[in-house]
Coordinates of N, CA and C and ligand atoms in Angstrom, one line a residue:
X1 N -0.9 -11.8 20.1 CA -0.8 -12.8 19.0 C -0.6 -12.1 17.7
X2 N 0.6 -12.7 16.8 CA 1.0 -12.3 15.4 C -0.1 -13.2 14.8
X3 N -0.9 -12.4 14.1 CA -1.6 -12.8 12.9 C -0.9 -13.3 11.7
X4 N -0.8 -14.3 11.2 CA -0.8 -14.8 9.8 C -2.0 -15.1 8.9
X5 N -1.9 -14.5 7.8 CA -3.1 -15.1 6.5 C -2.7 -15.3 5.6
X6 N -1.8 -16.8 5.4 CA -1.6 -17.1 4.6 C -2.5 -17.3 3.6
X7 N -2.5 -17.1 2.1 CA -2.9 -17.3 1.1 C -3.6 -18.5 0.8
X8 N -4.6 -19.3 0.5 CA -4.7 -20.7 0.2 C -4.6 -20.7 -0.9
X9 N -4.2 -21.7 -1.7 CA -4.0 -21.2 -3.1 C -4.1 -22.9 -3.9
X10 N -5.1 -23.5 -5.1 CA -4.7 -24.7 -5.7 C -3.2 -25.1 -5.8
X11 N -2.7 -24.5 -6.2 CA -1.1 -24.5 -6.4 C -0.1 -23.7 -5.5
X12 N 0.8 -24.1 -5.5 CA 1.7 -23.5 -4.4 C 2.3 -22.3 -5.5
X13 N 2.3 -21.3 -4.7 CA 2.9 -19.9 -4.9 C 4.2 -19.3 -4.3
X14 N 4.6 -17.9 -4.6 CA 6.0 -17.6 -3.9 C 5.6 -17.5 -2.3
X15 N 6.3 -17.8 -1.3 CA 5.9 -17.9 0.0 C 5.7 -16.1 -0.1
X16 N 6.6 -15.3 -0.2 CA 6.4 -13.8 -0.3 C 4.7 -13.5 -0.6
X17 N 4.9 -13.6 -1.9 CA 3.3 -13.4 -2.2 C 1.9 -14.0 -1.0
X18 N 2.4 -15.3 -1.1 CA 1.0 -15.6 -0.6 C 1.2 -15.2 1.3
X19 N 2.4 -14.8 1.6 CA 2.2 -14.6 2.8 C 1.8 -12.8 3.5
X20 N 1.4 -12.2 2.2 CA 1.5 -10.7 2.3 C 0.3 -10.8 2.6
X21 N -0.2 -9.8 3.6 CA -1.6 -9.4 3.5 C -1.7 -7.9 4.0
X22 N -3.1 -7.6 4.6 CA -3.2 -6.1 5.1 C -3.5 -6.2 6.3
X23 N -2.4 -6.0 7.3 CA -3.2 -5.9 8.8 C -3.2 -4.9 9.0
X24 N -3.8 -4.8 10.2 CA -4.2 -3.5 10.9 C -3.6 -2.6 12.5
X25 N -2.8 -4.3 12.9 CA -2.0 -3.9 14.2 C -0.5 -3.5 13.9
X26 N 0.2 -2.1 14.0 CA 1.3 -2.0 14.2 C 2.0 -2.0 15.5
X27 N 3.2 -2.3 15.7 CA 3.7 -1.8 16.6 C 4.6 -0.2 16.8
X28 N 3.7 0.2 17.6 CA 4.6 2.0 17.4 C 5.4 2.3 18.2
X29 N 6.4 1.0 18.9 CA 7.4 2.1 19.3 C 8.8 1.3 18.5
X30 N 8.3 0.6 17.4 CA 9.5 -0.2 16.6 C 9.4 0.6 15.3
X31 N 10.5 1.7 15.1 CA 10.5 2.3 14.0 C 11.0 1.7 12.4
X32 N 10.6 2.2 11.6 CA 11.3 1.5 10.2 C 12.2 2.0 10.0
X33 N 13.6 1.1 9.9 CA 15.2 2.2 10.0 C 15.0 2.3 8.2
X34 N 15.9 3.4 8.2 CA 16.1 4.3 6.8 C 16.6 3.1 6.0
X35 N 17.4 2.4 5.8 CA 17.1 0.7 4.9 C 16.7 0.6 4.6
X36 N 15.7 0.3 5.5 CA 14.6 -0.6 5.3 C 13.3 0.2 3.9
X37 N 13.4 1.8 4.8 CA 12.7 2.7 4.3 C 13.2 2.7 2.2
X38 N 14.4 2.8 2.0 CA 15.1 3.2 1.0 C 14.7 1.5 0.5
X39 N 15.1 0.7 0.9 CA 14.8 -0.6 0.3 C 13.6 -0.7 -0.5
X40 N 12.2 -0.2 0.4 CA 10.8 -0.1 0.5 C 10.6 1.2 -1.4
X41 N 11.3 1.9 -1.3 CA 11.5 2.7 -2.8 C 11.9 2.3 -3.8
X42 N 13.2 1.8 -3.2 CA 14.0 0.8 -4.4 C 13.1 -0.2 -5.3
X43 N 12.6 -0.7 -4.0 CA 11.8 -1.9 -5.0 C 10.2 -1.5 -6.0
X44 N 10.2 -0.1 -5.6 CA 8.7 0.7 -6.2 C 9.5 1.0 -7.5
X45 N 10.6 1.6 -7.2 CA 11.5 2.1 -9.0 C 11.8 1.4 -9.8
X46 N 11.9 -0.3 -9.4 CA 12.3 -1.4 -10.2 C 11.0 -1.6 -10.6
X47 N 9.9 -1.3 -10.6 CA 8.5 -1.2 -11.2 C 9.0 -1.6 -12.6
X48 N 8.3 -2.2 -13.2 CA 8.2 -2.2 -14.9 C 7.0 -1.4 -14.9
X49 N 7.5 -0.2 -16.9 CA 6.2 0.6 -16.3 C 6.4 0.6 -18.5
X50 N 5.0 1.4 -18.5 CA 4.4 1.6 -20.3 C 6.2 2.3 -20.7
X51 N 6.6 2.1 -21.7 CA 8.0 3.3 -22.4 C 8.9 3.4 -21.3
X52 N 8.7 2.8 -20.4 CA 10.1 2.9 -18.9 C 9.5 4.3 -18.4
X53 N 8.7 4.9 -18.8 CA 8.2 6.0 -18.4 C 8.3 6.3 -16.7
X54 N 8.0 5.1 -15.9 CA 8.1 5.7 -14.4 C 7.3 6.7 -13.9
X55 N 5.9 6.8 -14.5 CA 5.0 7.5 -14.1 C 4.8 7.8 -12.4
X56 N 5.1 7.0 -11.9 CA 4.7 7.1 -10.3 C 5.7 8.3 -9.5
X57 N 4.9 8.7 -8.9 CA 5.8 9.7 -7.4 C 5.4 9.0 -6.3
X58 N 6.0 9.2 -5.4 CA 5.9 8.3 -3.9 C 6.2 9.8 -2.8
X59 N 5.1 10.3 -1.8 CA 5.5 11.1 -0.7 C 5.8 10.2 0.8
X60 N 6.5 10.1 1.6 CA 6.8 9.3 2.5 C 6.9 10.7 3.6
X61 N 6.5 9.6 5.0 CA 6.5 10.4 5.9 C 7.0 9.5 7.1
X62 N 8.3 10.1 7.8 CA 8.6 8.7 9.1 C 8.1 9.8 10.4
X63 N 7.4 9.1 11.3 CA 7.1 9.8 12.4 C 8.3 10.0 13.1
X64 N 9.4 9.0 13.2 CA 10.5 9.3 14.2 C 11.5 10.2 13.3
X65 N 11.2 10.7 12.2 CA 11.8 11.5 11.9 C 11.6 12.9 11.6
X66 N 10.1 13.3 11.5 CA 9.7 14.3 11.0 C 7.8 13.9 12.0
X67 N 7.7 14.0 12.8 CA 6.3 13.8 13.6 C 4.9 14.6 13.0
X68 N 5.5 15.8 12.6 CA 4.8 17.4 12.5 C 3.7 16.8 11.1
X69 N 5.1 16.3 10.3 CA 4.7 16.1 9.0 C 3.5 14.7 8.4
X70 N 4.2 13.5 9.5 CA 3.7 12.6 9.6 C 1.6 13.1 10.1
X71 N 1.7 13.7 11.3 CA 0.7 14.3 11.8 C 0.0 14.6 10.7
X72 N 0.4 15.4 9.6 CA -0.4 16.1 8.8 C -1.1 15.1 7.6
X73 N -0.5 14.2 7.3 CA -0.5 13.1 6.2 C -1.7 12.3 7.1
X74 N -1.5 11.8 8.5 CA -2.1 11.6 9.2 C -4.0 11.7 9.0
X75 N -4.2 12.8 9.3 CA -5.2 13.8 9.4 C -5.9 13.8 8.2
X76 N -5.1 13.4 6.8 CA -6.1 13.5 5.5 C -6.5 11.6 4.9
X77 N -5.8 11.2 5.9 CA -6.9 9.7 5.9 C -8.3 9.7 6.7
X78 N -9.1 8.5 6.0 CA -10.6 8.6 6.7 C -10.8 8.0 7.8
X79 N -11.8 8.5 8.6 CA -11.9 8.5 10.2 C -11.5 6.4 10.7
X80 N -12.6 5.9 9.8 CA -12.2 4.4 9.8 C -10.3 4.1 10.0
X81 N -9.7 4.7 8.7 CA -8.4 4.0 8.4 C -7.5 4.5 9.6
X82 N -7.7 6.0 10.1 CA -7.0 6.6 11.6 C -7.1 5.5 12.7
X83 N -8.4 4.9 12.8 CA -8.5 4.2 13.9 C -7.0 2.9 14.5
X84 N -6.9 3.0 12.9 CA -5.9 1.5 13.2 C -4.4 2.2 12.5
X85 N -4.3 3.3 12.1 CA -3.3 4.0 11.3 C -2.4 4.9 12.4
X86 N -2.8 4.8 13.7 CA -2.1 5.7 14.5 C -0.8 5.3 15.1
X87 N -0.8 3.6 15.0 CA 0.0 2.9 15.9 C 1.3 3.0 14.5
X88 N 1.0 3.2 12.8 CA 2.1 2.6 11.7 C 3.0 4.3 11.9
X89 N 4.5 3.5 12.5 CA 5.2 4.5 11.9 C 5.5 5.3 10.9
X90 N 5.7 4.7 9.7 CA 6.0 4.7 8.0 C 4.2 4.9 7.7
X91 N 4.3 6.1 6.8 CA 3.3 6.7 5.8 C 3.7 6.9 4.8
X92 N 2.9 6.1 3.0 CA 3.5 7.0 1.8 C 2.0 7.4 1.4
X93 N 2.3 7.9 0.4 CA 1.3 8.4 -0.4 C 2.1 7.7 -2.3
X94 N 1.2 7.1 -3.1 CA 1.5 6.8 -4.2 C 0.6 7.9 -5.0
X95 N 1.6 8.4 -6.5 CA 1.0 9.6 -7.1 C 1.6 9.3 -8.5
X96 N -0.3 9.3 -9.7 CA 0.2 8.8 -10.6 C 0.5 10.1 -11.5
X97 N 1.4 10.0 -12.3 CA 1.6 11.3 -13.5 C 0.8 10.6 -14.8
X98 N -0.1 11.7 -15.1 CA -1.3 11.2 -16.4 C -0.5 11.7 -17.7
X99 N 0.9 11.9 -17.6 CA 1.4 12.3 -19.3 C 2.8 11.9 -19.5
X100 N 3.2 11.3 -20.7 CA 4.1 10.8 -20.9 C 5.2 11.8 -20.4
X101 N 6.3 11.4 -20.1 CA 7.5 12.6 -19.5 C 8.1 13.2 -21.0
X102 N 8.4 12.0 -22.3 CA 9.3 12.1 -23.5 C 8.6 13.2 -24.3
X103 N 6.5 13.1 -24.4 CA 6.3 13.7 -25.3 C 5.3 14.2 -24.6
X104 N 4.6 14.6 -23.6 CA 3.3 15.5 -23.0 C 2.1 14.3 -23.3
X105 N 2.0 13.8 -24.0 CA 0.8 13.0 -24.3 C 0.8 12.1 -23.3
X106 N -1.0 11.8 -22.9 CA -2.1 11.4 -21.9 C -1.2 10.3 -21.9
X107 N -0.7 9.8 -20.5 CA -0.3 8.4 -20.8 C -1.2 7.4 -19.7
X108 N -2.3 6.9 -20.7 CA -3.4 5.8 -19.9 C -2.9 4.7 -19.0
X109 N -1.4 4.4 -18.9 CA -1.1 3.7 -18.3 C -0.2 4.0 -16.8
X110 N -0.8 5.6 -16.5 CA 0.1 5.9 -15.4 C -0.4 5.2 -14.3
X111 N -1.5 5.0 -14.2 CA -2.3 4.8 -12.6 C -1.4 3.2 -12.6
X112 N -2.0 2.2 -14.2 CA -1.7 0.9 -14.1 C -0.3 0.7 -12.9
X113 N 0.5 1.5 -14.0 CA 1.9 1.4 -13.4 C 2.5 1.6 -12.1
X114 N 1.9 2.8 -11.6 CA 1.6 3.0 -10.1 C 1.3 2.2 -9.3
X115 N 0.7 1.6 -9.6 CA -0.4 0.3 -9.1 C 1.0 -0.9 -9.1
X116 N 1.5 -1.1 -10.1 CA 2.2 -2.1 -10.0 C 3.6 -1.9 -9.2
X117 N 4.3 -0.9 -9.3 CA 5.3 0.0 -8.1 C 4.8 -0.5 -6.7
X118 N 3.8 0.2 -6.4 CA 3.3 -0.6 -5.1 C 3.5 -2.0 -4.4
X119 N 2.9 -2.7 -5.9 CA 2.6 -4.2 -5.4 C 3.8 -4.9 -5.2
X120 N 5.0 -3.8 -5.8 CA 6.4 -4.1 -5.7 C 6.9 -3.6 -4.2
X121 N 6.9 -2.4 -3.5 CA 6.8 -2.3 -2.2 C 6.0 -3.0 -1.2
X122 N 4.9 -3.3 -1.4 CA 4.4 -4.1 -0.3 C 5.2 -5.5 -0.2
X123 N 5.2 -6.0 -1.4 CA 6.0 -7.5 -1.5 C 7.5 -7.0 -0.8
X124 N 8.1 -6.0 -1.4 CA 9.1 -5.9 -0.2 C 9.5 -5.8 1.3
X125 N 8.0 -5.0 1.3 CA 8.1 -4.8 2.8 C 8.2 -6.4 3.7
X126 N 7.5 -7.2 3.1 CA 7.3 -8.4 3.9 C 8.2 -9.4 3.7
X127 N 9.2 -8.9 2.4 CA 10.4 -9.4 2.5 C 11.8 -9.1 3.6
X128 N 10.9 -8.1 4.2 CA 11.7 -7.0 4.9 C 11.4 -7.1 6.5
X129 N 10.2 -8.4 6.8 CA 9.8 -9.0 7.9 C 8.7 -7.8 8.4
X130 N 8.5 -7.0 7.7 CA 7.3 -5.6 7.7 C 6.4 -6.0 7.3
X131 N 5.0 -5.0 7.9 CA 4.0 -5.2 7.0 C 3.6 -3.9 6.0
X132 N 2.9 -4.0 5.6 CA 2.0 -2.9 5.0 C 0.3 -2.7 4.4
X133 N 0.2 -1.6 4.8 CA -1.8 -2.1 3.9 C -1.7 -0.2 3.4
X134 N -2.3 -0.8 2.3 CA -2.8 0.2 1.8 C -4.0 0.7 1.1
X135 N -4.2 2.0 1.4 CA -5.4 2.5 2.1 C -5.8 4.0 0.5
X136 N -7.3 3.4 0.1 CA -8.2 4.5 -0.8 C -8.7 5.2 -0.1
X137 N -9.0 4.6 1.4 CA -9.9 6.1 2.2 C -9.0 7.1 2.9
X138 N -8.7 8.3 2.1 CA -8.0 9.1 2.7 C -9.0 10.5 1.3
X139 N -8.5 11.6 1.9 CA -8.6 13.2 1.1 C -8.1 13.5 -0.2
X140 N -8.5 13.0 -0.8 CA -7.0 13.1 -1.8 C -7.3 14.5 -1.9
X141 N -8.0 15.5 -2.7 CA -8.3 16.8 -2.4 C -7.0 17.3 -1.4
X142 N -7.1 17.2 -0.4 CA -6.7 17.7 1.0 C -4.9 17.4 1.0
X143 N -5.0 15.9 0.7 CA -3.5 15.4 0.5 C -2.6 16.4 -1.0
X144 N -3.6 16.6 -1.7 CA -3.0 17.2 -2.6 C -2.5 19.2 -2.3
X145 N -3.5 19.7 -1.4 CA -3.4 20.7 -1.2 C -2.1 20.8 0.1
X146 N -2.6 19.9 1.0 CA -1.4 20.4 2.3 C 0.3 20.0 1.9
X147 N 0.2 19.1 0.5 CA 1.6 19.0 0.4 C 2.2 19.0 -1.3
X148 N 1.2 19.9 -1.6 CA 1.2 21.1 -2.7 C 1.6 19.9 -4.4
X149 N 1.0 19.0 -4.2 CA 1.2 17.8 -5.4 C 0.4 18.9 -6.4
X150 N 1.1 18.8 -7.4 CA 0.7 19.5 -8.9 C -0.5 19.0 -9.4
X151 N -0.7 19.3 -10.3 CA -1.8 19.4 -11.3 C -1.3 18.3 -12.4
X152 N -2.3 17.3 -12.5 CA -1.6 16.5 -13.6 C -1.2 15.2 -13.0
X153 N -1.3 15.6 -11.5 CA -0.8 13.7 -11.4 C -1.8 14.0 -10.3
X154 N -2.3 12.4 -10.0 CA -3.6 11.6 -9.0 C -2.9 11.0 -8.3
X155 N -3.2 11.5 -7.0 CA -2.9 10.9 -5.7 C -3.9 9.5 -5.6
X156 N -3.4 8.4 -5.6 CA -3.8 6.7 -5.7 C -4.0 6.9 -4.3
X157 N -3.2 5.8 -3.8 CA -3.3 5.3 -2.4 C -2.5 5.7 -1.2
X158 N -2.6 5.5 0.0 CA -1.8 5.8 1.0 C -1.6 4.2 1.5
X159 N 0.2 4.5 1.8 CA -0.4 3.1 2.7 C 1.0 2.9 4.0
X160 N 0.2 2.5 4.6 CA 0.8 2.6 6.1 C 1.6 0.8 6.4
X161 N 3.1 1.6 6.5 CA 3.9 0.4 6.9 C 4.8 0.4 8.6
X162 N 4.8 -0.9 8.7 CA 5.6 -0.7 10.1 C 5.8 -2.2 10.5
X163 N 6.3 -2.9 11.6 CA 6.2 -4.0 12.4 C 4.9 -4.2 12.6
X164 N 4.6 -5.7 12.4 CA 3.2 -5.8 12.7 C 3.1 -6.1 14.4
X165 N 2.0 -6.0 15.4 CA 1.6 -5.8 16.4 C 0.6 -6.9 16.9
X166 N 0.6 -7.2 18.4 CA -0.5 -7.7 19.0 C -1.9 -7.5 18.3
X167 N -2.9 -8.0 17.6 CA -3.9 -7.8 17.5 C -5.5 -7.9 18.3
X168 N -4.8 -8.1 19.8 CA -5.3 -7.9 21.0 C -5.8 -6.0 21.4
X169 N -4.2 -5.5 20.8 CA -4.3 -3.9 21.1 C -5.5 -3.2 20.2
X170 N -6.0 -3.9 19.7 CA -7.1 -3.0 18.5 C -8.5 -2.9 19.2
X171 N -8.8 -1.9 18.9 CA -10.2 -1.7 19.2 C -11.3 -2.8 18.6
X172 N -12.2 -3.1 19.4 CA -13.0 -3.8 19.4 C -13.4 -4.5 17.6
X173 N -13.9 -3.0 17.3 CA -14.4 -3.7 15.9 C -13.5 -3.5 14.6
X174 N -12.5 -2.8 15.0 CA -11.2 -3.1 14.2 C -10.3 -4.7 14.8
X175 N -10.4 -4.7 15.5 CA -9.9 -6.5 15.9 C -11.2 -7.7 14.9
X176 N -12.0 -7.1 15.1 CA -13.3 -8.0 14.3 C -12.6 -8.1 12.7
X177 N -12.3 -7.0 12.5 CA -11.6 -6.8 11.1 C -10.1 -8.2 10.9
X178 N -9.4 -7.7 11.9 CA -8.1 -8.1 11.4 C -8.3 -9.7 11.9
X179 N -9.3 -10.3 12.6 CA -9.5 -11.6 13.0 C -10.2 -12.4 11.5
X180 N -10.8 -11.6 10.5 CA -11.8 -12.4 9.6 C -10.9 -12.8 8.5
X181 N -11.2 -13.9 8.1 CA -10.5 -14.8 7.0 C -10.4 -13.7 5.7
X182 N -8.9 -14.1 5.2 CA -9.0 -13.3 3.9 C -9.6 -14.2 3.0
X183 N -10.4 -13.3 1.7 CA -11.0 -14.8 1.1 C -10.8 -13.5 -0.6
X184 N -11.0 -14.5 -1.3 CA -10.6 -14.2 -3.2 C -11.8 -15.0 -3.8
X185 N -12.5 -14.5 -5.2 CA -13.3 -15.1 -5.7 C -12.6 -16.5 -6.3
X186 N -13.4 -17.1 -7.0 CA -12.9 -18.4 -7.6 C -12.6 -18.0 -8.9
X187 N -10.9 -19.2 -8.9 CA -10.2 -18.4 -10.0 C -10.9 -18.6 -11.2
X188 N -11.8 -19.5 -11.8 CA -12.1 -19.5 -12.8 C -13.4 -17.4 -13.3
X189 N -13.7 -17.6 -12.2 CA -14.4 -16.2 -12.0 C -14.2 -15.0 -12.6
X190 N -12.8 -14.6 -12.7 CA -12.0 -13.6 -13.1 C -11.0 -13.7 -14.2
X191 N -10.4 -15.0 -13.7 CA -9.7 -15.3 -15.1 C -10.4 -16.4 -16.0
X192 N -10.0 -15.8 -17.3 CA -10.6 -16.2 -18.8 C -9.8 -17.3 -19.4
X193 N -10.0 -18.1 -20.3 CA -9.0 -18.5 -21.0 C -9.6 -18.7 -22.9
X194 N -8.9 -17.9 -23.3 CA -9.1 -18.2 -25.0 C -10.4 -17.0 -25.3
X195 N -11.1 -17.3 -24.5 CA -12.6 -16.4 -24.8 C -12.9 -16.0 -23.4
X196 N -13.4 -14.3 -23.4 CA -14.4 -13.7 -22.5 C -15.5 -14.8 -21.6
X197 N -14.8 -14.8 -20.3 CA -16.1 -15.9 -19.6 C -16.1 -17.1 -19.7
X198 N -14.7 -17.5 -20.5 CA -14.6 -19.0 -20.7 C -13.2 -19.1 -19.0
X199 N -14.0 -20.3 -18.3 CA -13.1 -19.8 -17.0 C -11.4 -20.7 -17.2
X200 N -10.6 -19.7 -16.9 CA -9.3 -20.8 -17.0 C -9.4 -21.8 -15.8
X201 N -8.8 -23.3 -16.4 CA -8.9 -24.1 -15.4 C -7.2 -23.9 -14.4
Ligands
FMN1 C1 -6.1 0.7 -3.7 C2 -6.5 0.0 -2.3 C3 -7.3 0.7 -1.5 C4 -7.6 0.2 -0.2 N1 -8.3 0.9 0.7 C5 -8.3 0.5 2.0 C6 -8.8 1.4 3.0 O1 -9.1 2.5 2.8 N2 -8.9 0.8 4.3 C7 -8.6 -0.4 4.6 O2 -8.7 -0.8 5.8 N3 -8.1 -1.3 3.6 C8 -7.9 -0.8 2.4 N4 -7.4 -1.6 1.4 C9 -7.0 -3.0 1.7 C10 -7.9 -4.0 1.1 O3 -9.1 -4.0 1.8 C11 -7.3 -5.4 1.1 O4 -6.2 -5.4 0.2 C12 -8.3 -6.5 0.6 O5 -9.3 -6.6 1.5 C13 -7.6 -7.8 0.4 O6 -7.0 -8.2 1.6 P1 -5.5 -8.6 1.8 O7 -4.7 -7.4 1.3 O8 -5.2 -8.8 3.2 O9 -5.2 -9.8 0.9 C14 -7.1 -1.1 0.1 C15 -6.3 -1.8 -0.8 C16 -6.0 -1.3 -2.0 C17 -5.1 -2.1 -3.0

């Protein structure tokens, strides 16, 4: 069984959006063709970012292309995220650069922008009938050392894309995971309107 979690939302949203989420079942013998892959970047570079700066780097790893390497990327996620990361063909790593490229100065908006690159690949992927989730528990230490990322930029997230899968095939209490409702606080909660804590309706 294909999992869907749709979004519930007061108002109707982009079907894209509200139909994205993070599973956990890949299927691994359906590879992501190089398109798809290059699409999956494309839409991370069309990022809007602070000064067009483009702070972000992206490391990718396809198992059907490069196994050895994939293995190794592999190995610096946490024991939890392995559990269900073995079956996604497609591995990236997102990496923010902390200084403006024009002038060396701190630029506080690298991570943001990073952040938002992403939210632009994952939306693609599922444009792309893929899924994707992405993943804080990994090494970053480790990710940074085995594939020699500089000094000066922060390895963010990892996140594992591929065909989504039976969620029959998952271990017990990783199926417990991908079975439970996705849920969001109440929007007045988070968002403000006019004043701090005043809830938008
Ligand atoms: C930066 C970041 C780090 C995350 N880290 C993990 C992780 O290590 N393991 C995991 O299973 N999910 C991880 N997730 C997925 C979140 O748990 C998920 O996005 C959240 O529960 C909302 O669910 P949804 O994406 O299905 O809407 C992460 C998501 C983000 C954006």
């Amino acid at each position: 069984m294909i999992i869907e979690k749709k979004a519930q939302t007061s108002v109707a949203i982009h079907d894209l959006i509200a139909r994205r989420w993070s599973p956990r079942a890949f299927d691994k013998s359906r590879p992501v063709e190089r398109g798809q892959v290059i699409a999956l970047l494309e839409a991370a570079r069309w990022a809007p970012s602070c000064n067009n700066d483009q702070p972000w780097c992206y490391l990718l790893w396809d198992r059907n292309r490069d196994p050895a390497s994939w293995q190794k990327a592999f190995e610096c996620l946490a024991e939890g995220n392995q559990a269900w990361v073995r079956n996604a063909p497609l591995l990236l790593a997102s990496v923010a650069g902390g200084q403006f490229a024009h002038n060396a100065k701190p630029n506080r908006w690298g991570q943001h922008d990073t952040g938002a690159a992403s939210a632009n690949l994952v939306l693609q992927a599922v444009a792309l009938g893929l899924a994707a989730h992405q993943m804080g528990g990994f090494d970053a230490d480790r990710l940074r050392e085995k594939f020699a990322i500089p000094a000066g930029y922060t390895p963010m997230a990892m996140i594992a894309v591929g065909y989504q899968a039976d969620a029959d095939n998952l271990e017990v209490e990783v199926k417990q995971r991908e079975l439970a409702p996705r849920a969001r606080k109440p929007l007045g909660e988070k968002f403000f309107e006019g004043t701090w804590g005043v809830p938008a309706a």
